[in-house]
Coordinates of C-alpha atoms and ligand atoms in Angstrom, one line a residue:
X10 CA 0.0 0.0 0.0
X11 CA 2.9 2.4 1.1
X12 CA 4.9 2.3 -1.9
X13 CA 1.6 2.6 -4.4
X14 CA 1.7 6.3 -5.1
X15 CA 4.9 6.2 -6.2
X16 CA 3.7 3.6 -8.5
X17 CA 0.7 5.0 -10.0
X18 CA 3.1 8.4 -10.5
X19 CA 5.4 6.4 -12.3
X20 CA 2.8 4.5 -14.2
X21 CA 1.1 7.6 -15.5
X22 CA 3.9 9.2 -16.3
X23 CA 5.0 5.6 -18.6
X24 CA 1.5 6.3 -19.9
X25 CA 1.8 10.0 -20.6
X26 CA 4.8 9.3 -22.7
X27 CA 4.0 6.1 -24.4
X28 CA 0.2 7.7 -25.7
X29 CA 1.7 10.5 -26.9
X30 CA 4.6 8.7 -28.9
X31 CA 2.0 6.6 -30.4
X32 CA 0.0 10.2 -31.5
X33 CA 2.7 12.7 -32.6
X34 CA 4.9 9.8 -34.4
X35 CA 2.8 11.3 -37.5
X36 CA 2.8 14.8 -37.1
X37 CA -0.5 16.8 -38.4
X38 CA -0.6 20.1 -40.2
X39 CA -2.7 21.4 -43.1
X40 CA -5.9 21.3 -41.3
X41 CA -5.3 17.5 -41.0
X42 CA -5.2 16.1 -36.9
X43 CA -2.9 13.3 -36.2
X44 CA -4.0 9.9 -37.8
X45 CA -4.6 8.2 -34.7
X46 CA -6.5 11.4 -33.0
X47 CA -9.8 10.0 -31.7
X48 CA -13.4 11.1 -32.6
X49 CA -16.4 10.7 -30.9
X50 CA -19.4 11.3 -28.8
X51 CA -20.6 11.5 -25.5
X52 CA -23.6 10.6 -23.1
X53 CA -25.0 10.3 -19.5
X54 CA -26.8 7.3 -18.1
X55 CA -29.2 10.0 -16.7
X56 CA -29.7 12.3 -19.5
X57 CA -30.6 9.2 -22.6
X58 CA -31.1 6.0 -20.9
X59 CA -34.8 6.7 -19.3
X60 CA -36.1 3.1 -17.9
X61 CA -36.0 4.7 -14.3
X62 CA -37.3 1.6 -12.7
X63 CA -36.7 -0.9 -15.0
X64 CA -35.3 -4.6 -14.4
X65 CA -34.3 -4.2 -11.0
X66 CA -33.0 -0.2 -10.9
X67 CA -32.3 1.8 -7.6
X68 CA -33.7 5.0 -7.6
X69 CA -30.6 7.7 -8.0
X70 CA -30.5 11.2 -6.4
X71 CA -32.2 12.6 -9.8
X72 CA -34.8 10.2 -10.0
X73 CA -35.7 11.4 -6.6
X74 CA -34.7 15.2 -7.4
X75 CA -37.4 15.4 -10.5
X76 CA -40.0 13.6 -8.8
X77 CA -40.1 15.8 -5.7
X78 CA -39.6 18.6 -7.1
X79 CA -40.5 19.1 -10.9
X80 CA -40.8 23.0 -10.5
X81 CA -37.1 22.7 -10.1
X82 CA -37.2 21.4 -13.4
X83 CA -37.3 24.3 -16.4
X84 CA -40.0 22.2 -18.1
X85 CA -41.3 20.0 -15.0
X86 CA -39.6 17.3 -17.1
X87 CA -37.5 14.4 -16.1
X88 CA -35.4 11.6 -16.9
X89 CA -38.0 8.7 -17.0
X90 CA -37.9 8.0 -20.4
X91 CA -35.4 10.5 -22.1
X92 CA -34.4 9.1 -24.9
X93 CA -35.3 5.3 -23.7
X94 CA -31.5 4.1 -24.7
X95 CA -32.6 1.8 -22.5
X96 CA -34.4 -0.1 -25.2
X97 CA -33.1 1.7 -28.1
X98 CA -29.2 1.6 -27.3
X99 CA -28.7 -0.6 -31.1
X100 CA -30.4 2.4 -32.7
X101 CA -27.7 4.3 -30.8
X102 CA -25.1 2.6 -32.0
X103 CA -26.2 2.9 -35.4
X104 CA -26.2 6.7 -35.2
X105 CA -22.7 6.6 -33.9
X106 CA -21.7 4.9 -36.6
X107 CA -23.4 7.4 -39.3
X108 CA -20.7 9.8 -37.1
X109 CA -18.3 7.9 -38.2
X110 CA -16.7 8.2 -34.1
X111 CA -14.2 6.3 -33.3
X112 CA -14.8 6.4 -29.5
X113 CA -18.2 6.3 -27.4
X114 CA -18.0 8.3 -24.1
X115 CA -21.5 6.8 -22.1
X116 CA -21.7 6.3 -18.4
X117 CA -23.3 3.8 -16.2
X118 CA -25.9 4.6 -14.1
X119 CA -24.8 3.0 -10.6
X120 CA -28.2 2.2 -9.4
X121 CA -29.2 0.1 -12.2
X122 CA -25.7 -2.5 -11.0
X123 CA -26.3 -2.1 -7.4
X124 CA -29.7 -0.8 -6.3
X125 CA -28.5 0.3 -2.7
X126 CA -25.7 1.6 -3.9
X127 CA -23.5 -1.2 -1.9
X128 CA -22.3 -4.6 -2.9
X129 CA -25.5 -6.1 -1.0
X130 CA -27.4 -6.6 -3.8
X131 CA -26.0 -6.9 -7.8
X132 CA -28.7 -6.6 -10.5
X133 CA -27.9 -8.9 -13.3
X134 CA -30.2 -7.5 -16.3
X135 CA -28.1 -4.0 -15.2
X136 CA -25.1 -5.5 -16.0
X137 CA -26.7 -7.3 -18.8
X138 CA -27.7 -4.1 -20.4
X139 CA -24.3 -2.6 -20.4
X140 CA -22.5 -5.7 -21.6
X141 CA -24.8 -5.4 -24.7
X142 CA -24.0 -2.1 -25.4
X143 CA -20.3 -2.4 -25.5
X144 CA -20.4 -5.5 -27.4
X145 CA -22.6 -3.9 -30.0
X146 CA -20.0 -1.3 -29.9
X147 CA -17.1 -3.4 -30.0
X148 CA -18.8 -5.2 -33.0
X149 CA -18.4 -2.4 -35.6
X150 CA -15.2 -1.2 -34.1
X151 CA -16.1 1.3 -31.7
X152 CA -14.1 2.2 -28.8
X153 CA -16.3 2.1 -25.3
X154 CA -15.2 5.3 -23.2
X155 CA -17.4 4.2 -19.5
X156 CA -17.7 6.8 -16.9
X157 CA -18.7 5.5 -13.8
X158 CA -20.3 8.8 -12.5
X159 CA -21.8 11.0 -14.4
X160 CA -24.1 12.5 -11.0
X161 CA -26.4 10.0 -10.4
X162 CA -25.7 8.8 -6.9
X163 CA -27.9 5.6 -5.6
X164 CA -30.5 7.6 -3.2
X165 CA -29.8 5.1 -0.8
X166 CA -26.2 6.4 -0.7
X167 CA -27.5 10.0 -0.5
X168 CA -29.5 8.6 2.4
X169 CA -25.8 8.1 4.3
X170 CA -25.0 11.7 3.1
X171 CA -23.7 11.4 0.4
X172 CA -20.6 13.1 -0.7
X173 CA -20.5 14.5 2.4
X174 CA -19.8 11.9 3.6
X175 CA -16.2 10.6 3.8
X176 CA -16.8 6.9 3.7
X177 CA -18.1 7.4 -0.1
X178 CA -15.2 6.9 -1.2
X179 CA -14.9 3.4 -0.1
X180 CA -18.5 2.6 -1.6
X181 CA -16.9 4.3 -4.9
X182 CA -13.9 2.0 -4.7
X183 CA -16.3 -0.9 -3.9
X184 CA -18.1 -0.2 -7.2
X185 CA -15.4 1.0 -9.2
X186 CA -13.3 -2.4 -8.9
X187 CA -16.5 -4.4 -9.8
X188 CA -17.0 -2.0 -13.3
X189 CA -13.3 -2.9 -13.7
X190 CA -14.2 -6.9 -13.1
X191 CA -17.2 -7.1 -15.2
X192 CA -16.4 -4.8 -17.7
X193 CA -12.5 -4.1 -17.6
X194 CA -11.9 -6.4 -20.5
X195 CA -13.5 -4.7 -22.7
X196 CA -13.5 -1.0 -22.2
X197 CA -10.5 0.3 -22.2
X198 CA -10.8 4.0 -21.0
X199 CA -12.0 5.0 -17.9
X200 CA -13.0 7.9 -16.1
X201 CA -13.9 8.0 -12.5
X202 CA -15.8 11.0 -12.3
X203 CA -18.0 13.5 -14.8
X204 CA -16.9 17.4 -13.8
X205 CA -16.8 16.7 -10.2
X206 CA -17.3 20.9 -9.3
X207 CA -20.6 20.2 -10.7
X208 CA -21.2 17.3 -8.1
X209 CA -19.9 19.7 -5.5
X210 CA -23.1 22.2 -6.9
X211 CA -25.8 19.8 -5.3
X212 CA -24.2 20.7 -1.8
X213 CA -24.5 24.3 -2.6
X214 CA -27.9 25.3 -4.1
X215 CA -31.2 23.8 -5.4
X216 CA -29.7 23.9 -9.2
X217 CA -28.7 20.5 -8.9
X218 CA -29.1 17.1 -6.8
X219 CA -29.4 16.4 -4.0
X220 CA -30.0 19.7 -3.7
X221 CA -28.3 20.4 -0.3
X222 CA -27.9 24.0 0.4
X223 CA -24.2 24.5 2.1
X224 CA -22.1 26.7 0.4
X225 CA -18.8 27.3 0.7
X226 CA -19.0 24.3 2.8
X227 CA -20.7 21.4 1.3
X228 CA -18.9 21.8 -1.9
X229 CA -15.0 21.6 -0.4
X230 CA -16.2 18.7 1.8
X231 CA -17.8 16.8 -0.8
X232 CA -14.4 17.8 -3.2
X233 CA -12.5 16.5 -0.5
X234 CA -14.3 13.0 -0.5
X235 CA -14.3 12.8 -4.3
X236 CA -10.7 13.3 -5.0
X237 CA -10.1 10.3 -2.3
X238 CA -12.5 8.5 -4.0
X239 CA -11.2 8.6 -7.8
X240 CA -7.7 7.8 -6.2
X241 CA -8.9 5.0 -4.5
X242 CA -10.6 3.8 -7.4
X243 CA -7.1 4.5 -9.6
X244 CA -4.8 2.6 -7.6
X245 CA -7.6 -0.3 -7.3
X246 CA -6.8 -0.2 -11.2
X247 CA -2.8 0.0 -10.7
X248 CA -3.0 -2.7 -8.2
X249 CA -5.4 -5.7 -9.7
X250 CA -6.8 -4.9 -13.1
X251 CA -3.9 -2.5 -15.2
X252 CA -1.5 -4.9 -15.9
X253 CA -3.9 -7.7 -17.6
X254 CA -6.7 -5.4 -18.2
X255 CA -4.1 -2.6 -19.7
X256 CA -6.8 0.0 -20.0
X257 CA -6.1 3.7 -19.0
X258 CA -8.4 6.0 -15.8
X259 CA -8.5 9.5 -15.8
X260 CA -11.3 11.9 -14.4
X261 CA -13.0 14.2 -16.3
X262 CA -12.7 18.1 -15.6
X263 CA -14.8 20.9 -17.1
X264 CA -13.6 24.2 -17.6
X265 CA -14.5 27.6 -19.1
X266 CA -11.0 29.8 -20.2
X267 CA -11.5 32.9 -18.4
X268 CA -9.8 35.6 -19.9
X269 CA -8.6 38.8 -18.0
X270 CA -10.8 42.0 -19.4
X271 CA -7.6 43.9 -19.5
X272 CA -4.2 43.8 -19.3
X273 CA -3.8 45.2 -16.0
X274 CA -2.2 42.8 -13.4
X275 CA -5.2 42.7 -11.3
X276 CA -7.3 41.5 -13.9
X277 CA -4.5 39.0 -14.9
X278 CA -4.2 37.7 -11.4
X279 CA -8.0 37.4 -11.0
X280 CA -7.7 35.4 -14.1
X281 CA -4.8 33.2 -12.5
X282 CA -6.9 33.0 -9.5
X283 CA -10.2 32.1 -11.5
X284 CA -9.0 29.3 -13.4
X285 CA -7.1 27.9 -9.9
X286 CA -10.2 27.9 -8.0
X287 CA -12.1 26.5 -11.2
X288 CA -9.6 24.1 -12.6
X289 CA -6.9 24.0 -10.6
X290 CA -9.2 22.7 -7.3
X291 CA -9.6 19.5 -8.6
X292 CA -6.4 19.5 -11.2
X293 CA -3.7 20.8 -8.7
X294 CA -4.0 17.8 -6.0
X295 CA -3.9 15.4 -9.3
X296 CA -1.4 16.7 -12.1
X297 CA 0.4 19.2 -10.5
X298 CA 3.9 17.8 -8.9
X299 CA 3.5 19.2 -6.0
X300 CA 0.2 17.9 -5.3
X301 CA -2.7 18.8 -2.8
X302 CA -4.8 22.0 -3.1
X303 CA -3.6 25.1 -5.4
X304 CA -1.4 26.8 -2.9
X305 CA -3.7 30.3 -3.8
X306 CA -6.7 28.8 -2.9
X307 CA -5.3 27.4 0.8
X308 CA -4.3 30.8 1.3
X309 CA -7.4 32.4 0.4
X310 CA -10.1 29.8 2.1
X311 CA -7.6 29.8 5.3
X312 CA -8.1 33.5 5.1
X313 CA -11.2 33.5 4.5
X314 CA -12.2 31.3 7.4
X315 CA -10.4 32.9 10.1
X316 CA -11.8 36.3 9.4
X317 CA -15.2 34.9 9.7
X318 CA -14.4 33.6 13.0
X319 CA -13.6 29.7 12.3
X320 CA -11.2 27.6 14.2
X321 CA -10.8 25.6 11.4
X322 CA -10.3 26.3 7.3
X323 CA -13.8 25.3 5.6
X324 CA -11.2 23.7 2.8
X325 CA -10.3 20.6 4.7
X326 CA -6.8 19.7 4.8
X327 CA -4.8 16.7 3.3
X328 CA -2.1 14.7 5.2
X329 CA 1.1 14.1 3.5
X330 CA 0.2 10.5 3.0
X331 CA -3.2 11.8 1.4
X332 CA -1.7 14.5 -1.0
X333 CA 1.2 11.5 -2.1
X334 CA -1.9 9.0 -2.7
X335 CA -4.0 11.8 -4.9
X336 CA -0.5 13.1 -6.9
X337 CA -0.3 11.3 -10.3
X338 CA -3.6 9.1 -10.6
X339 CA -4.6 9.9 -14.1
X340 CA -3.2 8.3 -17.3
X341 CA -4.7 11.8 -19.6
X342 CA -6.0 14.9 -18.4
X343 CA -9.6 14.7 -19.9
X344 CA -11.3 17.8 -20.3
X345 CA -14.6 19.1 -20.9
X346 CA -14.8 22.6 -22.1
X347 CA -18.0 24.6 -23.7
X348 CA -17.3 28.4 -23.4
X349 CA -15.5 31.8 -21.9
X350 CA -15.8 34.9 -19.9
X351 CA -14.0 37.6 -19.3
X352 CA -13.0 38.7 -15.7
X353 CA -12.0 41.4 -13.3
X354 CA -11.4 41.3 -9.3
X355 CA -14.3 41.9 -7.6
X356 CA -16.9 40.5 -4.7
X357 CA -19.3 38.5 -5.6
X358 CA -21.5 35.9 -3.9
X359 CA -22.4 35.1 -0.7
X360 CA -20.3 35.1 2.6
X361 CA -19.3 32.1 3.0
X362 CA -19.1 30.9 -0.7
X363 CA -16.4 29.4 -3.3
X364 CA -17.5 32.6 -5.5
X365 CA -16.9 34.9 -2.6
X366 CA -13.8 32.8 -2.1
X367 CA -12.6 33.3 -5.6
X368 CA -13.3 37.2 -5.4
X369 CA -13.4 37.0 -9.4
X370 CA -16.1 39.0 -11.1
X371 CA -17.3 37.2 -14.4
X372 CA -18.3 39.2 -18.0
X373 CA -19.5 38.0 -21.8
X374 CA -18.7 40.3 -24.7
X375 CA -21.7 41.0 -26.2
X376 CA -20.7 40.0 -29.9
X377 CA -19.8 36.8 -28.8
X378 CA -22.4 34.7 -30.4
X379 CA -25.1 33.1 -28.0
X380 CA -26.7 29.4 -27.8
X381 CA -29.9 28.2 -26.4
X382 CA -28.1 28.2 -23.2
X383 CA -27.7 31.4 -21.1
X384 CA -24.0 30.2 -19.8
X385 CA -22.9 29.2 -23.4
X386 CA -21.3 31.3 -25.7
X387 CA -19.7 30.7 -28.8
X388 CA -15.8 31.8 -28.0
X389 CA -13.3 29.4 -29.7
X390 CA -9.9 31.1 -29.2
X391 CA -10.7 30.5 -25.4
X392 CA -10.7 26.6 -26.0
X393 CA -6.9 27.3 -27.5
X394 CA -5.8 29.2 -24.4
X395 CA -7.1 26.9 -22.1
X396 CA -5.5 23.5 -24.0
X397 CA -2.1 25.9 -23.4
X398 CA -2.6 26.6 -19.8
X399 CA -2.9 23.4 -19.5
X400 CA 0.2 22.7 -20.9
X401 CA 2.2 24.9 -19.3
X402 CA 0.6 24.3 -16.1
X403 CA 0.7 20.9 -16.1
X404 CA 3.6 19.8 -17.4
X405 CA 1.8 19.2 -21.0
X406 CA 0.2 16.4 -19.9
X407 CA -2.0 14.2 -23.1
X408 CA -5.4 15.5 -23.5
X409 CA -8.8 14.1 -24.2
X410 CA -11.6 16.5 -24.7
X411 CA -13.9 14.4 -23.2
X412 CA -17.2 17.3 -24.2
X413 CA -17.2 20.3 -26.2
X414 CA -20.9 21.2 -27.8
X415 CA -23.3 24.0 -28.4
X416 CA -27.0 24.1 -27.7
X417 CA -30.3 25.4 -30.0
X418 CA -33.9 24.8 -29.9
X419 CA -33.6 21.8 -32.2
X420 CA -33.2 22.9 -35.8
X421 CA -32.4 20.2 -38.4
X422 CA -30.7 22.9 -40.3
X423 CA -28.3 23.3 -37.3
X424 CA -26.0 25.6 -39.2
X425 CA -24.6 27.8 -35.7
X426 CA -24.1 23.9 -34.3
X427 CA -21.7 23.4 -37.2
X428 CA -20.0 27.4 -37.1
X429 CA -19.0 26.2 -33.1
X430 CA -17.4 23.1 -33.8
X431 CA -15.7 24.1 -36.8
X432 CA -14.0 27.0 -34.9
X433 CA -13.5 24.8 -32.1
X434 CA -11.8 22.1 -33.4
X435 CA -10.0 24.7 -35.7
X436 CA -8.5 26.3 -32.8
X437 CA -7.6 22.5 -31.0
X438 CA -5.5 22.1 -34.3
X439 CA -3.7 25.3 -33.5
X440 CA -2.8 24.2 -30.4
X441 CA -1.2 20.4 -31.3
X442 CA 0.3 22.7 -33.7
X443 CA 1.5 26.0 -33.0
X444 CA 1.5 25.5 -28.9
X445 CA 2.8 21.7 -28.8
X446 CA -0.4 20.6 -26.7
X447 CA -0.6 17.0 -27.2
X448 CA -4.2 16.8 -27.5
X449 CA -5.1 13.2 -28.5
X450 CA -8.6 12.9 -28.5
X451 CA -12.5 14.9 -28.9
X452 CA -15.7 13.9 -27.9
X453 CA -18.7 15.6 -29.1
X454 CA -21.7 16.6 -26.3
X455 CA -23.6 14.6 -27.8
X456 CA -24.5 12.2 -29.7
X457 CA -28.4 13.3 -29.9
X458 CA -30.7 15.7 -27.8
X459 CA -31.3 14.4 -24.6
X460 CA -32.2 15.4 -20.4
X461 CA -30.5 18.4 -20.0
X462 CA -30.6 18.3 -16.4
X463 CA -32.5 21.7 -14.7
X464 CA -33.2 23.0 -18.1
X465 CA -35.3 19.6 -19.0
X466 CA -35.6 19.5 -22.3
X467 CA -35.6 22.8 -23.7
X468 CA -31.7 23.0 -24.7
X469 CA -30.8 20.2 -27.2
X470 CA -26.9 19.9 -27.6
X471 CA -27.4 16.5 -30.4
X472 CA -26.1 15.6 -33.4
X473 CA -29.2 14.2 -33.9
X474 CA -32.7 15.3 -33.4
X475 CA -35.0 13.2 -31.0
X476 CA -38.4 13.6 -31.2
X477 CA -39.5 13.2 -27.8
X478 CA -43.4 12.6 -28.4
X479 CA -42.8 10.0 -30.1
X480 CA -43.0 6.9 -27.8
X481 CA -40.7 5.5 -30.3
X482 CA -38.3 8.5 -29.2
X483 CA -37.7 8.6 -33.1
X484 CA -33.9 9.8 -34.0
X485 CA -33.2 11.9 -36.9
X486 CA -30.3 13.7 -38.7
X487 CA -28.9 17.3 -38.3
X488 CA -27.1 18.9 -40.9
X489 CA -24.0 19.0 -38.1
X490 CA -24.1 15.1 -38.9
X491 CA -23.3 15.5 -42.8
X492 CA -20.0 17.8 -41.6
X493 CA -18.6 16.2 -38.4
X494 CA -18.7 12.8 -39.8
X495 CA -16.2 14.0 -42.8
X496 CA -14.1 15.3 -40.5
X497 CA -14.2 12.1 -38.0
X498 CA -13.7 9.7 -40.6
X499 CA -11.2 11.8 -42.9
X500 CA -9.7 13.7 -39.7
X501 CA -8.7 16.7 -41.5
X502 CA -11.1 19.9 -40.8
X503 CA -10.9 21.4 -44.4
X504 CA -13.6 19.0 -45.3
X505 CA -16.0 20.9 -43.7
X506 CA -15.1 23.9 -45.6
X507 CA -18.0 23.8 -47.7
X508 CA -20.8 24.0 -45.2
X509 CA -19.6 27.1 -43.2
Ligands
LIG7 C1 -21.7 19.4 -19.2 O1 -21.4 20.3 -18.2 C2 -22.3 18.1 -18.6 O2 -21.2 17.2 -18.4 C3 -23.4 17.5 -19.4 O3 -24.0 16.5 -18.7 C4 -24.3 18.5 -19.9 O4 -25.4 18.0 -20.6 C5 -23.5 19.4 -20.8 O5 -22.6 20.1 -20.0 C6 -24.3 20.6 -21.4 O6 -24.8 21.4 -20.4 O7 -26.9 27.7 -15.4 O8 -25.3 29.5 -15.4 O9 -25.6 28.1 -13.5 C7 -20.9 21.5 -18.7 C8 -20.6 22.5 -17.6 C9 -21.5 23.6 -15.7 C10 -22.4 24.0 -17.9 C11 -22.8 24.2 -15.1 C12 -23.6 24.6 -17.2 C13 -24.5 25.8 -15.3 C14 -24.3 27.2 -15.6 N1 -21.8 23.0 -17.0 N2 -23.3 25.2 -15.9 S1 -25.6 28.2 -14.9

């Protein structure tokens, strides 16, 4: 046990080098991405799957989150049915292919393999489901990407507290070693955990579940748990499945780029300080070499907490043994990014809060272009900036854009869908090129319309079109289709050059 940091450094680090070999040994250029970059698309268990209490399923946190409370919902909506990928995952797999992806990015939902949430009780048609899926991917040649939590906690383990509670990460471990055992050899790319500071959001406010209102509090604990949890669930990997199994983990992290409004040096350091508190919170402990939380963010939560009159920091604290366990336990840095703002140094939010904690006040340009989505706006040089902080903050580790997507009210003629991913993947290309990132891989959020959590379904961010009053849950084409699958099967960009 003692020596198995040092071993899941090392082992990454074998990783980082031998993935990227594989990736630059043919060097892109001319609007053309490395021949081995991978293309695909992404879901979530909750969001598509629907069958909510079919064949044995536990109810999850947002089973129980919609059902209680629909007017937290935008349309009162939930994820019942969704898409019912459930019964329709072969159609699925067809539409992937019509992508032409090389990679599928779905997660499993952890109450449909154990009910409770614990290893008491193991529902076989769950498993079933999810071993016909991969083989049906794995029979035209598509890569399964499985995360194992993409914020649908077993209400039963919400019931101990959830991610407040510290001994989650043992019931994570638990479940994470069985994935690997059942599924482990097939799927080949793991990630723990889908954009943990989102998880962290249901202990803050009512926009998410469970919906437990502590913030400033809630969040850092439930951080705190999570990062233990993915390491624990890493070195399970390192320890009994890697060297048969051979597969790589990582842990997804979403970030927006935030840019400073000027050049001053407050607004760059309230950019610095931004993207550590956004970013770095969950990236420092893992990639950085030091380890454990950003060192700005101790500071300024230590701070923080004293002048409020605490005896204790509300960001817990690692021991050394902890921050050594964390360091290193991710084989790619997989990234989700969608948009950027532009910031300043300022107050904002509530006393005690992670935003007042950031201090960083947070701007759009008005010509940036919009999307259904009030947080989303169409910035692609952002995604460049961020893939080279990255680098250079992280010693350049290999990158998998595990989401990047836009949202509309469902046009088939998705024309502003194709002008965002376009420019994003445009600017990607600059930075394998130009900035040396060694990007190696691009998921597309997603694969159809689907659940969008606590905007229901009136933002659709698919590829293709689901017609949701159709019991059938009838899938068609979007224009983006026609142009993203060019560019996934041909991987060069220029191909799309004709539709934009
Ligand atoms: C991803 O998160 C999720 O992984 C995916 O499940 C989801 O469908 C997809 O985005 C599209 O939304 O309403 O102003 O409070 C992206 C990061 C962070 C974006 C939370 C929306 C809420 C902003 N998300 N954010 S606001």
């Amino acid at each position: 046990m003692k020596s198995a940091p040092c071993t899941g450094t090392f082992v990454a680090a074998l990783y980082f080098a031998t993935l990227w070999n594989v990736v630059s040994s043919y060097s892109s250029g001319n609007g053309s991405f490395p021949y081995n970059f991978l293309f695909g698309a992404a879901t979530a268990s909750y969001q598509v799957e629907g069958g909510w209490n079919l064949s044995g399923k536990g109810e999850n946190i947002w089973d129980v989150f919609t059902h209680t409370h629909p007017e937290w919902i935008a349309d009162h909506s939930s994820g019942d049915i969704a898409c019912d990928s459930y019964h329709n995952y072969k159609k699925d797999v067809k539409l992937l292919k019509k992508l032409q992806v090389q990679v599928y990015r779905f997660s499993i939902s952890w109450a449909r393999i154990l009910p409770n949430g614990d290893l008491s009780l193991i529902n076989h048609s769950g498993i079933t489901y999810y071993k016909n899926l991969i083989a049906a991917l794995r029979e035209v040649h598509i890569e399964p990407m499985v995360t194992m939590y993409h914020w649908d906690l077993p209400q039963a383990l919400e019931d101990k507290g959830g991610w407040l509670n510290t001994q989650m990460a043992d019931y994570f471990k638990n479940y994470a070693s069985l994935l690997f055992t059942l599924f482990g050899d097939q799927v080949k790319w793991w990630i723990t955990f889908n954009e943990p500071t989102e998880v962290c959001t249901g202990y803050v406010s009512r926009d998410a579940a469970p919906g437990v209102v502590l913030p400033g509090v809630g969040d850092y604990k439930a951080a705190h748990t999570i990062l233990q949890a993915h390491a624990k669930a890493y070195h399970v990997y390192d320890q009994k499945f890697r060297s048969k199994q051979k597969g790589r983990v990582s842990i997804t992290l979403s970030s927006r780029w935030l840019e400073p409004i000027s050049e001053s040096s407050e607004d760059i350091e309230a950019s610095e300080r931004g993207m550590q508190f956004e970013l770095g919170w969950f990236a420092h402990p893992i990639y950085s070499k030091s380890g454990d939380y950003p060192p700005l963010m101790r500071k300024i939560v230590d701070e923080h907490s004293r002048a409020e009159g605490l005896k204790y920091s509300r960001l817990p604290s690692f021991s050394g043994y902890w921050i050594k366990y964390i360091r290193g336990t991710a084989d790619f840095f997989a990234l989700n990014h969608y948009t950027t703002r532009l910031v300043t140094s300022g107050e904002e939010g509530e006393i005690p809060s992670k935003e007042h904690d950031t201090g960083v006040i947070s701007k759009v340009d008005p010509s940036w272009p919009s999307s259904a989505s009030k947080w989303l706006k169409v910035v692609p040089w952002g995604f460049r900036k961020l893939l080279k902080w990255v680098k250079s903050e992280y010693r350049n580790p290999p990158v998998f854009v595990t989401e990047n997507g836009f949202s509309d009210h469902g046009e088939l003629e998705d024309n502003d869908r194709i002008y965002y991913h376009k420019n994003y993947l445009a600017e990607l290309l600059k930075a394998i090129n130009e900035d040396g990132c060694k990007v190696i891989g691009y998921t597309v959020w997603s694969i159809m319309d689907n659940f969008e959590w606590e905007r229901g379904y009136t933002e659709k961010f698919g590829v293709f079109h689901v017609n949701f009053s159709d019991p059938a849950r009838s899938r068609q084409q979007k224009k983006s289709v026609e142009v993203l699958s060019k560019i996934f099967h041909l991987k060069k960009l220029d191909e799309a050059d004709n539709f934009v």
